[in-house]
Structures are given as C-alpha cells and as structure tokens.
PDB file of C-alpha atoms in Angstrom:
ATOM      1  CA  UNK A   1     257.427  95.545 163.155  1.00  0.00           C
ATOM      2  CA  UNK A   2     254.629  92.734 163.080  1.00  0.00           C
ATOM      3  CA  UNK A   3     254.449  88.741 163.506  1.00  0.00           C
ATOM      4  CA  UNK A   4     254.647  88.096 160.062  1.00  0.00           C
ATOM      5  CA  UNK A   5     258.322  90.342 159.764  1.00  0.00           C
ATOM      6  CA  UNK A   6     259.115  88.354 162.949  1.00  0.00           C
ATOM      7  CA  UNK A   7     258.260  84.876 161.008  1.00  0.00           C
ATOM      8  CA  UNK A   8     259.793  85.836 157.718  1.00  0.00           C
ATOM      9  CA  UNK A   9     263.482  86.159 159.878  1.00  0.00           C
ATOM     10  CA  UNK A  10     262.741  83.111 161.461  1.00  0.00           C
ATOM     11  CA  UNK A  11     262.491  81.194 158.348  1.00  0.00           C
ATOM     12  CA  UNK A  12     265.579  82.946 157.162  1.00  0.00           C
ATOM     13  CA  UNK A  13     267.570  82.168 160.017  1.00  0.00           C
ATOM     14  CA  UNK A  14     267.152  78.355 159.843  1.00  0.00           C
ATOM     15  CA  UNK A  15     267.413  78.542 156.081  1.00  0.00           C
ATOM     16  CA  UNK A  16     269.889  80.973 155.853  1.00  0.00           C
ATOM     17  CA  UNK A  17     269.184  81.018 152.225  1.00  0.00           C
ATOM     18  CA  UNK A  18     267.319  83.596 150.550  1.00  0.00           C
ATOM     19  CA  UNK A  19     265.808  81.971 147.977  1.00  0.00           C
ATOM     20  CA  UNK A  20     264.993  79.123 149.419  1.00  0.00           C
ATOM     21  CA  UNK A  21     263.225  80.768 152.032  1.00  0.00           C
ATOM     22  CA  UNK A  22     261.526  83.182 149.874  1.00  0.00           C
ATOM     23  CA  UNK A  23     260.210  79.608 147.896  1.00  0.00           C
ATOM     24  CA  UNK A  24     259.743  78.335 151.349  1.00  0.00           C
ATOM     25  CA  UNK A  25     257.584  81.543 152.028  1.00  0.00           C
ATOM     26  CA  UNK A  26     255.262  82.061 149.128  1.00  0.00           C
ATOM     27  CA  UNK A  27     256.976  85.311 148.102  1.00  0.00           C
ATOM     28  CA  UNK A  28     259.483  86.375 146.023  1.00  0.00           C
ATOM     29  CA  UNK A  29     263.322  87.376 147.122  1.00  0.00           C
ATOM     30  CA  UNK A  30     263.442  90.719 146.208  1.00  0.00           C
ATOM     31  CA  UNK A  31     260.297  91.132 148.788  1.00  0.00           C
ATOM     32  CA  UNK A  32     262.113  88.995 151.734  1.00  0.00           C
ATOM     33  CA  UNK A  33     264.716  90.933 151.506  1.00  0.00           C
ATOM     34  CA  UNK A  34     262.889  93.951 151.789  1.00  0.00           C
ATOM     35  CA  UNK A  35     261.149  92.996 154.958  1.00  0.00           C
ATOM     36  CA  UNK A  36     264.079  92.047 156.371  1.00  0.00           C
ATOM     37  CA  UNK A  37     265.985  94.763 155.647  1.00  0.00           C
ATOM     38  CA  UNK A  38     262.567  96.881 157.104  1.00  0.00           C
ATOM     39  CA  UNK A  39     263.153  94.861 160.258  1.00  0.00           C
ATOM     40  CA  UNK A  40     266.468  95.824 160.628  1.00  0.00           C
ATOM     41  CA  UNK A  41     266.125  99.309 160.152  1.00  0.00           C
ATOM     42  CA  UNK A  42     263.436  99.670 162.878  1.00  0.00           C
ATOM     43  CA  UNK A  43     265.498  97.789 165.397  1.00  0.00           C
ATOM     44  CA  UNK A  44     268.833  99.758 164.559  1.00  0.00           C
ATOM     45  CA  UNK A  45     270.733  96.614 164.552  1.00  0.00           C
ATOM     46  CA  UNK A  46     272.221  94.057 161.760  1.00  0.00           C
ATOM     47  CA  UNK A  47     270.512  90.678 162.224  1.00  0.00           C
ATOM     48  CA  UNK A  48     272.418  88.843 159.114  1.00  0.00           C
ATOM     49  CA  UNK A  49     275.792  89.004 157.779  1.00  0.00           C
ATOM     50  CA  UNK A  50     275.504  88.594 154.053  1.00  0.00           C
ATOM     51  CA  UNK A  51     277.869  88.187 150.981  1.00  0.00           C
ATOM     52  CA  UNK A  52     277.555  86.984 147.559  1.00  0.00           C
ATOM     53  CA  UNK A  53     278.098  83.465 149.170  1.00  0.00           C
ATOM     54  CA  UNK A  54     276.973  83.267 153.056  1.00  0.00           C
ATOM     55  CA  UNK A  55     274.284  84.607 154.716  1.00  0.00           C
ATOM     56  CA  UNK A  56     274.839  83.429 158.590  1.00  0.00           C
ATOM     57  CA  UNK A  57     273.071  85.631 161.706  1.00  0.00           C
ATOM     58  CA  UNK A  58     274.815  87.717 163.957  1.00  0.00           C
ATOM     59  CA  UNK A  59     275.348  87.686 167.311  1.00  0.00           C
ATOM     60  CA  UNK A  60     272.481  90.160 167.781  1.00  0.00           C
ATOM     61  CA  UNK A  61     270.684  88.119 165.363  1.00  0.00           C
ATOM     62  CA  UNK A  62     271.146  84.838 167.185  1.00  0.00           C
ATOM     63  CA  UNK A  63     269.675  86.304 170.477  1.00  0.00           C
ATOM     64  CA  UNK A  64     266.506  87.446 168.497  1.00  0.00           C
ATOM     65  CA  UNK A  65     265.873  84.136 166.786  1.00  0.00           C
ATOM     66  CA  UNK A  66     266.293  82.315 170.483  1.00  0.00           C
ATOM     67  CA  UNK A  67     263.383  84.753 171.918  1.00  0.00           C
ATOM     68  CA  UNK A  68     261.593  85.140 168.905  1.00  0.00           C
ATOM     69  CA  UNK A  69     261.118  81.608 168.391  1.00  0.00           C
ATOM     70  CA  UNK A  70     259.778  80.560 172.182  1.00  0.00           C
ATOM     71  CA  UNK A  71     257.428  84.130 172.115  1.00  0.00           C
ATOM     72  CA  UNK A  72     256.125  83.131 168.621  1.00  0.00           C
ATOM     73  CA  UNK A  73     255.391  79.489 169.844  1.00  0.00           C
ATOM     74  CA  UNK A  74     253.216  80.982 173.215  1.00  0.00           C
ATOM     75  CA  UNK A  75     251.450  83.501 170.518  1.00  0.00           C
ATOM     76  CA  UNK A  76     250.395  81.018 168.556  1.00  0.00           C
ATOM     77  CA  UNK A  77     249.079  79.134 171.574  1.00  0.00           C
ATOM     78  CA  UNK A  78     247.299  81.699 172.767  1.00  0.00           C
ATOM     79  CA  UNK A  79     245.574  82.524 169.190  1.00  0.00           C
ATOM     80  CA  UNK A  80     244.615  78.638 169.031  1.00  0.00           C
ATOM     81  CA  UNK A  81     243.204  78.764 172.700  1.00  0.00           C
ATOM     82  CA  UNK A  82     241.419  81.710 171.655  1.00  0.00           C
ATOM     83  CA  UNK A  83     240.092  80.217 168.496  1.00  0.00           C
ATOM     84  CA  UNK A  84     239.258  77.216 170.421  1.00  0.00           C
ATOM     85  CA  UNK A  85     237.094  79.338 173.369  1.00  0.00           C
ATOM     86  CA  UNK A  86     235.479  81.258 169.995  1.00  0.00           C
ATOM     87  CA  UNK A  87     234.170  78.213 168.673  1.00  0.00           C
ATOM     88  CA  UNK A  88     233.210  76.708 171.667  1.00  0.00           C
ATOM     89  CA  UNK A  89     236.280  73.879 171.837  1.00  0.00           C
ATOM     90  CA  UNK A  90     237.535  74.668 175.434  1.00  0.00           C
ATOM     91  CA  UNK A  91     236.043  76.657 178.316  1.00  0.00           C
ATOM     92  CA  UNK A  92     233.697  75.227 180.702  1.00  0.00           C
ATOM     93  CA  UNK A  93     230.601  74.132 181.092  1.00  0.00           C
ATOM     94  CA  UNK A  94     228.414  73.900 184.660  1.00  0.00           C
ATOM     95  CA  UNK A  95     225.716  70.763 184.904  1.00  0.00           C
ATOM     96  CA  UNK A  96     223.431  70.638 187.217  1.00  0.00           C
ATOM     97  CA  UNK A  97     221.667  66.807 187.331  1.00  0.00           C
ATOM     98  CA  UNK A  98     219.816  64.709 189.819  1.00  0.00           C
ATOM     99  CA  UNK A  99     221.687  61.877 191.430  1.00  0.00           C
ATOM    100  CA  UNK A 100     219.453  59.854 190.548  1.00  0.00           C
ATOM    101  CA  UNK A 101     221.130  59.534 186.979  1.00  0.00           C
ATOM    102  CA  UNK A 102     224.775  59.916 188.107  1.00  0.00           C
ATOM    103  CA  UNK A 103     225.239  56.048 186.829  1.00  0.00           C
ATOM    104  CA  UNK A 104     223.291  56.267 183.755  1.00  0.00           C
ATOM    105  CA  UNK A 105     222.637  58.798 181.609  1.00  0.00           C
ATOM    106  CA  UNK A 106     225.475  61.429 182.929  1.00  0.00           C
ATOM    107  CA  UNK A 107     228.734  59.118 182.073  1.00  0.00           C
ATOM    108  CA  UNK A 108     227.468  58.778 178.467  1.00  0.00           C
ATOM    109  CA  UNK A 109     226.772  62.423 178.243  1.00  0.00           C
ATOM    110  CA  UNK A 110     230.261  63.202 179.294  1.00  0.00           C
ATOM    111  CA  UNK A 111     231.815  60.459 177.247  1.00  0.00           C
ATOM    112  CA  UNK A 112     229.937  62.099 174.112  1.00  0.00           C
ATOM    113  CA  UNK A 113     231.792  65.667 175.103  1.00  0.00           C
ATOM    114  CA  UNK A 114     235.083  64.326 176.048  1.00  0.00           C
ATOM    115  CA  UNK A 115     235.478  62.871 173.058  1.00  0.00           C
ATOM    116  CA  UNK A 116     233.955  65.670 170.528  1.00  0.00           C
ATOM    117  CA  UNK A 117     235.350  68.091 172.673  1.00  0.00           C
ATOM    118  CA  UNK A 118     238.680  67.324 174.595  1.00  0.00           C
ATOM    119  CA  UNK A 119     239.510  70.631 175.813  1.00  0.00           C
ATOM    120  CA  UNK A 120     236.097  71.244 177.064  1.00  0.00           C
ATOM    121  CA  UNK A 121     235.952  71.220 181.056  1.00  0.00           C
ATOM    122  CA  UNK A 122     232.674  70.114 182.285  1.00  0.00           C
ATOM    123  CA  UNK A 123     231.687  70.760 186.306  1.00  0.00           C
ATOM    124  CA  UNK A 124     228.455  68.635 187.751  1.00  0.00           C
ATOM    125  CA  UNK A 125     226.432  70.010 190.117  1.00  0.00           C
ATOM    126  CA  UNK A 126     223.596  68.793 192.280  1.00  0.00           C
ATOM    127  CA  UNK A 127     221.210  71.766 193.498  1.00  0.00           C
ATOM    128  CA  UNK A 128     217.990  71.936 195.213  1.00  0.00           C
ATOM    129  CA  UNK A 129     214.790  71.583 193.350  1.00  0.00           C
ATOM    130  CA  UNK A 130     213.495  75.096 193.724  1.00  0.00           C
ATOM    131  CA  UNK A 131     217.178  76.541 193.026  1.00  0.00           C
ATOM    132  CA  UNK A 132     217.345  75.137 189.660  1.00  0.00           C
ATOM    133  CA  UNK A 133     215.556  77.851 187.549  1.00  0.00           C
ATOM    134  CA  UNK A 134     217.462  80.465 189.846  1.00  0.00           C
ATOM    135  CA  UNK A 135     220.652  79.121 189.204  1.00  0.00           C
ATOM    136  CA  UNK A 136     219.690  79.077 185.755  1.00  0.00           C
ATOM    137  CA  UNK A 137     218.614  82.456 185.274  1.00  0.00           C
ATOM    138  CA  UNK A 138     221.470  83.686 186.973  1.00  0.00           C
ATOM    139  CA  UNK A 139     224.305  82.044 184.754  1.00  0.00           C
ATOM    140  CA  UNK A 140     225.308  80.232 187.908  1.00  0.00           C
ATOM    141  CA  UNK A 141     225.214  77.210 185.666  1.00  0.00           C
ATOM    142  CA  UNK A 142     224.334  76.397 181.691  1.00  0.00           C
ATOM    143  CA  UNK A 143     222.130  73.245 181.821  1.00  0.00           C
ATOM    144  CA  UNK A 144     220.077  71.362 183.564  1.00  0.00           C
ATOM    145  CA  UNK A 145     219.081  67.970 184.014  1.00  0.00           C
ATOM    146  CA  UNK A 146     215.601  67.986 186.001  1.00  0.00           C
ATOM    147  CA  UNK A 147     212.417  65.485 186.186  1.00  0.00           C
ATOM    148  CA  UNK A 148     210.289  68.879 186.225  1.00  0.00           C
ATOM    149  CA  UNK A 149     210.076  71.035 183.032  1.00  0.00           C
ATOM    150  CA  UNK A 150     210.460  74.336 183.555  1.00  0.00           C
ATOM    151  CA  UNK A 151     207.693  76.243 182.405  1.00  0.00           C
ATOM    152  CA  UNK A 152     209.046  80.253 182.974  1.00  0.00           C
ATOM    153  CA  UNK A 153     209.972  82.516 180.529  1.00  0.00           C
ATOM    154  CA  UNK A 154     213.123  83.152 179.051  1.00  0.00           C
ATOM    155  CA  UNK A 155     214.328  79.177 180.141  1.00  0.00           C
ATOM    156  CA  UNK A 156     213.631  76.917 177.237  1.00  0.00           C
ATOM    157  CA  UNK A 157     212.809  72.820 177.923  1.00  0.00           C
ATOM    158  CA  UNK A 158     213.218  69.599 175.909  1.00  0.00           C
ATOM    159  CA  UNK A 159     212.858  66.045 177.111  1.00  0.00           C
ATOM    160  CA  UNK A 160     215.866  63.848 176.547  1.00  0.00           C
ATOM    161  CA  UNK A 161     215.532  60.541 178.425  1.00  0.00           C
ATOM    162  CA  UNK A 162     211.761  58.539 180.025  1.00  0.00           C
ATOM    163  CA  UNK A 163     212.853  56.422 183.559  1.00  0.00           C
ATOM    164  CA  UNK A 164     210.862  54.206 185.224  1.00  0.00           C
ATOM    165  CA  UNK A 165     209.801  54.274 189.034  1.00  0.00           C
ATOM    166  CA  UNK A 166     210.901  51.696 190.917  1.00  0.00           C
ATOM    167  CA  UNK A 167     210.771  49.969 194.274  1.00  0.00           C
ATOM    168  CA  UNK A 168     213.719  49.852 196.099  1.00  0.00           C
ATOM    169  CA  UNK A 169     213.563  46.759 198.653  1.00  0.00           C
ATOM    170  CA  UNK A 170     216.157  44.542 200.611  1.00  0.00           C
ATOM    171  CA  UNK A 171     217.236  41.842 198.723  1.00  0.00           C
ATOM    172  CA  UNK A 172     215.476  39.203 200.985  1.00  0.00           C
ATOM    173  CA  UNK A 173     212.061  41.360 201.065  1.00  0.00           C
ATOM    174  CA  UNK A 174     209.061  39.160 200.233  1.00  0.00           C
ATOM    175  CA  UNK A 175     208.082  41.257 197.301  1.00  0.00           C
ATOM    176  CA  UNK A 176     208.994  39.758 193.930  1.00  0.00           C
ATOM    177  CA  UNK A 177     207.594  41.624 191.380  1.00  0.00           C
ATOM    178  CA  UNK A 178     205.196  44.464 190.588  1.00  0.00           C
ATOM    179  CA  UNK A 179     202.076  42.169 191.069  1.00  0.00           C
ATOM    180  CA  UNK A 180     202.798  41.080 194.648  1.00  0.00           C
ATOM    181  CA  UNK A 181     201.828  44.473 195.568  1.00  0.00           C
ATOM    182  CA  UNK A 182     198.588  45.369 197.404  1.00  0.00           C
ATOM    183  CA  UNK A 183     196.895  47.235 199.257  1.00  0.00           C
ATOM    184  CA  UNK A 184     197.089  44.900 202.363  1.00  0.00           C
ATOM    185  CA  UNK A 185     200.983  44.454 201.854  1.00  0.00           C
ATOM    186  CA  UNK A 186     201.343  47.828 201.038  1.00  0.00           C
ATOM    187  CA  UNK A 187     199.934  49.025 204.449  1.00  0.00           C
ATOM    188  CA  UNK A 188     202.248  46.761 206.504  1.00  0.00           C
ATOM    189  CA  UNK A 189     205.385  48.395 205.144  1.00  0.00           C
ATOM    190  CA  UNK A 190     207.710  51.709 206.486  1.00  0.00           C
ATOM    191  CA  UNK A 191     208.519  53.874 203.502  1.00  0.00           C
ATOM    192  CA  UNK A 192     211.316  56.313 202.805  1.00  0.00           C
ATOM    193  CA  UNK A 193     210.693  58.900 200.452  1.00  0.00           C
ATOM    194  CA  UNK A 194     212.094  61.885 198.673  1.00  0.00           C
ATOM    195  CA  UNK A 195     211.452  64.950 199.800  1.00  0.00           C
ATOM    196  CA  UNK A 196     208.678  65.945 197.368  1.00  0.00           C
ATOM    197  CA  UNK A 197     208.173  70.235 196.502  1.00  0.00           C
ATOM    198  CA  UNK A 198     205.097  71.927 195.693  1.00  0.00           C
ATOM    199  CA  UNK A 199     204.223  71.749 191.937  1.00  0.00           C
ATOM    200  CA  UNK A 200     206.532  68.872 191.194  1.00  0.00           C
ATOM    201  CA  UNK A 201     205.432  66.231 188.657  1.00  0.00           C
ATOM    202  CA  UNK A 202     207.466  63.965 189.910  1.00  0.00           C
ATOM    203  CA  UNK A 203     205.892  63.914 193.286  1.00  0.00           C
ATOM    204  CA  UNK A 204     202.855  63.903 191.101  1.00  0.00           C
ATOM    205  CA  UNK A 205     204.001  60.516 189.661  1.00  0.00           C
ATOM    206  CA  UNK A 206     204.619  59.050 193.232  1.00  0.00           C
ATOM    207  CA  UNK A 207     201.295  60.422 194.384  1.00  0.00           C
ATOM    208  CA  UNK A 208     199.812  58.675 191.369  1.00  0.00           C
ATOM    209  CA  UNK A 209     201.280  55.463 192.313  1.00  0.00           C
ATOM    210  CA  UNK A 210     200.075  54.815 196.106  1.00  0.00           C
ATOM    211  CA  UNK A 211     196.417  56.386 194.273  1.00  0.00           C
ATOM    212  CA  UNK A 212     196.511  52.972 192.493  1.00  0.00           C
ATOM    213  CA  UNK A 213     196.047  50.987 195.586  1.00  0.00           C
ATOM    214  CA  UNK A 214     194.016  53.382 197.040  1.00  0.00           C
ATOM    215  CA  UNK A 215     196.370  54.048 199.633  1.00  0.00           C
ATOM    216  CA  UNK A 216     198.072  56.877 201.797  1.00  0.00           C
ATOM    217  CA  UNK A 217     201.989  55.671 202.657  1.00  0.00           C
ATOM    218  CA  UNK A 218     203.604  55.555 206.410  1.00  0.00           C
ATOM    219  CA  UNK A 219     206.364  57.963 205.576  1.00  0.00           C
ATOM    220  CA  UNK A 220     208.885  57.647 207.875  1.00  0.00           C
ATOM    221  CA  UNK A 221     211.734  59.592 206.622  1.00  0.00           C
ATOM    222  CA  UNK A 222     212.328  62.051 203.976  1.00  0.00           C
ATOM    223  CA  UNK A 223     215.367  62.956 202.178  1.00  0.00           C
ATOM    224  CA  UNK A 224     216.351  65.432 199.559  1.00  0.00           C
ATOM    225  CA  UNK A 225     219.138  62.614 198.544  1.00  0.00           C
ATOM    226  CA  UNK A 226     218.468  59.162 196.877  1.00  0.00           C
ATOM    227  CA  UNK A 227     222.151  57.872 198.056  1.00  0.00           C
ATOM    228  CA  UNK A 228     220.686  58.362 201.247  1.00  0.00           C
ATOM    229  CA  UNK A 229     217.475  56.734 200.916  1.00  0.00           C
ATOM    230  CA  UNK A 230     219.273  54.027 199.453  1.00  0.00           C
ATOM    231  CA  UNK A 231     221.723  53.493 202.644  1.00  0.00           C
ATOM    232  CA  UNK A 232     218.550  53.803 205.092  1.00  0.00           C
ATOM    233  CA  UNK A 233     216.968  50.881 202.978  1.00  0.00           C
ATOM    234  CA  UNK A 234     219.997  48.565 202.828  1.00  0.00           C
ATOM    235  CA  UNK A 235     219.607  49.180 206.647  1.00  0.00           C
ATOM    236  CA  UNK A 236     216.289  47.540 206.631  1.00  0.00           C
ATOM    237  CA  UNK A 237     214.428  51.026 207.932  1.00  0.00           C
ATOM    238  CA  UNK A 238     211.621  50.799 205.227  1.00  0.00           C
ATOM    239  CA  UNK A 239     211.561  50.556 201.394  1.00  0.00           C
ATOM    240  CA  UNK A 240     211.551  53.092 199.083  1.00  0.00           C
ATOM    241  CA  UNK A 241     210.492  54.430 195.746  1.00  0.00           C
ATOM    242  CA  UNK A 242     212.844  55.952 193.135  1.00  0.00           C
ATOM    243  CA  UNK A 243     213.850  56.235 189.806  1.00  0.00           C
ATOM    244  CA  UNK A 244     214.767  53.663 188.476  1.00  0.00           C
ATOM    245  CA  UNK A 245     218.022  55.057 187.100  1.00  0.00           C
ATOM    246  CA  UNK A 246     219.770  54.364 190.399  1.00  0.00           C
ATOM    247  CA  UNK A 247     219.866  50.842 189.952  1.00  0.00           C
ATOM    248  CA  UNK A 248     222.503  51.453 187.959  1.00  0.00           C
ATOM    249  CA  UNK A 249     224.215  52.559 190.916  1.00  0.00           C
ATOM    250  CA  UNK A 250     226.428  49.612 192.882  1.00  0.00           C
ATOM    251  CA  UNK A 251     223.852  48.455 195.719  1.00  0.00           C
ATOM    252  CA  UNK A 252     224.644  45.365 197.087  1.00  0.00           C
ATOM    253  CA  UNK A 253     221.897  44.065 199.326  1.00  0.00           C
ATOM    254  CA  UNK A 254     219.045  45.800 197.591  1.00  0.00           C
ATOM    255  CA  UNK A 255     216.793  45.085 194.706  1.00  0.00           C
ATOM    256  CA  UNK A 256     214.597  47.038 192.456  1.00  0.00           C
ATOM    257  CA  UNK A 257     211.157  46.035 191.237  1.00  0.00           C
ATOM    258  CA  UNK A 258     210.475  48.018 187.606  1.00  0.00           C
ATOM    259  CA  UNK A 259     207.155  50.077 188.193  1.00  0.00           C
ATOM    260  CA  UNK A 260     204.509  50.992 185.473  1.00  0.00           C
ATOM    261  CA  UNK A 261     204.997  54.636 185.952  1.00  0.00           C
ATOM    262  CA  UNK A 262     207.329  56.540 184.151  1.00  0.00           C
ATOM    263  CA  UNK A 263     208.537  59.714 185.058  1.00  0.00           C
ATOM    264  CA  UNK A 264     210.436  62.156 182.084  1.00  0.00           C
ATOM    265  CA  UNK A 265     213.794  63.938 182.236  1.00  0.00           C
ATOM    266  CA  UNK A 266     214.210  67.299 180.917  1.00  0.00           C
ATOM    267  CA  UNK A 267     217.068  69.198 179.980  1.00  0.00           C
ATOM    268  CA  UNK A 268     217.098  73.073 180.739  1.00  0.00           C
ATOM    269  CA  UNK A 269     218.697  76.373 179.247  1.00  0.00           C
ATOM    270  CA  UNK A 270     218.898  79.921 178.836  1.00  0.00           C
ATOM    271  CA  UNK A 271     216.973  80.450 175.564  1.00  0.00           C
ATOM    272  CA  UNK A 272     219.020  83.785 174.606  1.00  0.00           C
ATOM    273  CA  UNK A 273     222.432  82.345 175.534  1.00  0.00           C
ATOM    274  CA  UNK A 274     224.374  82.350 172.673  1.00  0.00           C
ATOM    275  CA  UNK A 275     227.477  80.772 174.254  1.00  0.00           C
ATOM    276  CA  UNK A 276     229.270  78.139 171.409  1.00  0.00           C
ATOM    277  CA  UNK A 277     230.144  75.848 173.935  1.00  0.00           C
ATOM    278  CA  UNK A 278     226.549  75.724 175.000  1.00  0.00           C
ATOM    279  CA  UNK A 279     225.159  75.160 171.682  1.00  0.00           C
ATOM    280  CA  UNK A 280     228.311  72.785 170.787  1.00  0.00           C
ATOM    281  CA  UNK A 281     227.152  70.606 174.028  1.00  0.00           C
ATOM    282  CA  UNK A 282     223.045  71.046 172.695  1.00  0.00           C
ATOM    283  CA  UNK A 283     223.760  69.414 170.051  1.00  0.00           C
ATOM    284  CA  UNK A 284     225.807  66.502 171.173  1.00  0.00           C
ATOM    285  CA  UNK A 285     222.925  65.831 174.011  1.00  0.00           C
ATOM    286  CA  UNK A 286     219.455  66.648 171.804  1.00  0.00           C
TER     287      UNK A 286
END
C-alpha cells in the first residue's frame, strides 16, 4: 500500500464512478481498477460494492475514506512544511542588531522578510560587543548587524547602511547646530557616553570627533545602552553623542544636531553556512 493507492480510492469514493475518476486521474480504468482491487487485497477487506450500474463504498470503505482523507490532508502539510524549511520559506532566523537602529533600518528589514517570506520567524537580539563574533561562530545566531566589521576568519562582512553621529541635547540646550560647537562650549558641558571596547571603530569615530576641537570630554557616565543614555539626557545629566539612527526613536524633550562624522554598519555571517533561509534573507538585505 502507498499514498498514491490511498489517493486513487479517495477519488473513487467521491466519484464513485470509474471512469470518471480514471479521466479525473490521468490513467486509464482498467489500471484504477487494478490498484484498487491491489488495495483491497492487501487490506483483506471489500472497500466498494460494485455492479454493472452502482459502485457505492462499504461500510468498511466509508470508515477508510473518513481517516484517509484527514491523514492525507496532515501528510500533505507536513510535505509542504518540509518543502517550505528545504527552500528556506519557514524556520527561523536569529538577528543580532544594535539599538541604535531598532527605529530605522530593522522595521524595513523585517517588513522586506515578512512579506517575501511569511512563514519565516525572525528573533532580534541585542548582545554585547565582544560576544558578537562568538555568538556568531557558535550558530547561537545567523546575522549580525554591527558598526565594527569583523575581520576573523571564517565570518564574512559587507556594509549595508552609512549613519551619521549626532549630538543628543535637551531640547532647550543652547546649542543649535553643528557650528555652535567649540572648544570653550565644549569644555563647559557633562557628557554621557557609550561604553566604548578596545579595537572598536566606532569609538574610533567618537575619539575622532572631540580630536577636532582638540579636546578630551568630562565623561560622566557610561552605558552599554543608548535607550539609557537617552533617558539620562532627557534628565538634563549631560549630553550625549550617538548615532544618529536613534532619532528615529520617539524622544520627546530631546534634540539631535547631525554631525560630520559618519560611522558604517555592517552586516555579519558564517561564510560556510549554507542554510536557505540564510541566503533567502542575504539576498533580500544586500
């Protein structure tokens, strides 16, 4: 006995008409009737009653085509599922991305996969800076999203998006724009900075911004979190610089003065994974 035996007595048993089931089929009568007929003999049982005029099922019969038809339905699910995780159309797929672009960039990445792929599930993740390569390495997660490139082996790197620094102020600071800042005005203020690793162009970029004026920051907090940063500004404890991405985050109370340093964002992989709902989400993003 196999599925197609199993479908060929389905089709009978709503027809319940030989011929026009065998048409119905795509083979002839004389061959329906032998796989029928097969099916019967390996379950020891009649499943039709048939004359020269009726064919109608028997009570047997009826039982089979109530199971058969609800088993064959969750088969076929299962084979589409399965088709679906083979070509990448359902499964999930682990993010990791700074906060910094959780307004930006992220929604329109997801809105690209939701739509392409609808099945797809997609977790977000925020790690630590010197987890990320780890993590990725690891299969702890399949992308990501970093303002560092990752330079190790095996890991492969390709710039997707350019931000913008920015100052993030209250919104009744005296600073207006980028030119109202100097070294004088500079020295007068509290700032509240990321927490900046070793070997991070990013901190780099900051670094290269208070070289401008010539000046060394009073740094009086750090945080690994730029939600955080932005609370402690909107609570008038110093001013700030971050990407400028996160002024696309709701922050009454604060503004954000564009800087003329840009800092790059990178997405991150597994070079030898050959997962298709990796490469499916590659090529939606690149």
């Amino acid at each position: 006995m196999n599925l197609q035996q199993i479908k060929y007595f389905l089709a009978l048993s709503g027809e319940l008409h030989y011929w026009n089931t065998a048409a119905k089929m795509n083979i002839t009568q004389s061959a329906l009737s032998r796989q029928i007929q097969s099916l019967e003999n390996e379950l020891g049982l009649l499943l039709f009653e048939r004359n020269k005029r009726n064919v109608k099922l028997t009570p047997a019969g009826r039982f089979l085509k109530d199971k058969w038809e609800v088993q064959l339905s969750e088969i076929e699910y299962i084979h589409q599922s399965a088709k679906q995780i083979h070509l990448g159309e359902s499964g999930t797929i682990k993010i990791a991305h700074p906060d910094s672009i959780s307004a930006s960039i992220i929604p329109d990445i997801l809105a690209k996969i939701s739509i392409k792929y609808p099945q797809l599930q997609v977790e977000l993740l925020q790690i630590l800076y010197e987890n990320q390569q780890e993590f990725l390495r690891n299969y702890k997660i399949d992308l990501a999203i970093t303002r560092d490139i990752n330079i190790i082996s095996g890991l492969k790197s390709k710039k997707i998006y350019t931000d913008h620094l920015a100052l993030v102020i209250p919104e009744n600071h005296p600073y207006q724009t980028f030119k109202d800042l100097t070294k004088e005005t500079l020295e007068k203020q509290k700032f509240i900075l990321p927490t900046i690793d070793e070997g991070s162009s990013y901190g780099y970029i900051i670094q290269k911004l208070f070289n401008s004026f010539d000046f060394v920051p009073e740094v009086y907090l750090h945080s690994e979190f730029g939600s955080t940063i932005i609370a402690l500004v909107r609570k008038r404890l110093g001013i700030a610089v971050l990407p400028d991405s996160y002024s696309y985050h709701e922050s009454p109370g604060l503004r954000f003065i564009k800087l003329p340093f840009q800092t790059e964002l990178y997405l991150n992989w597994r070079a030898d994974d050959h997962n298709p709902i990796l490469s499916n989400v590659l090529k939606l993003i690149l």
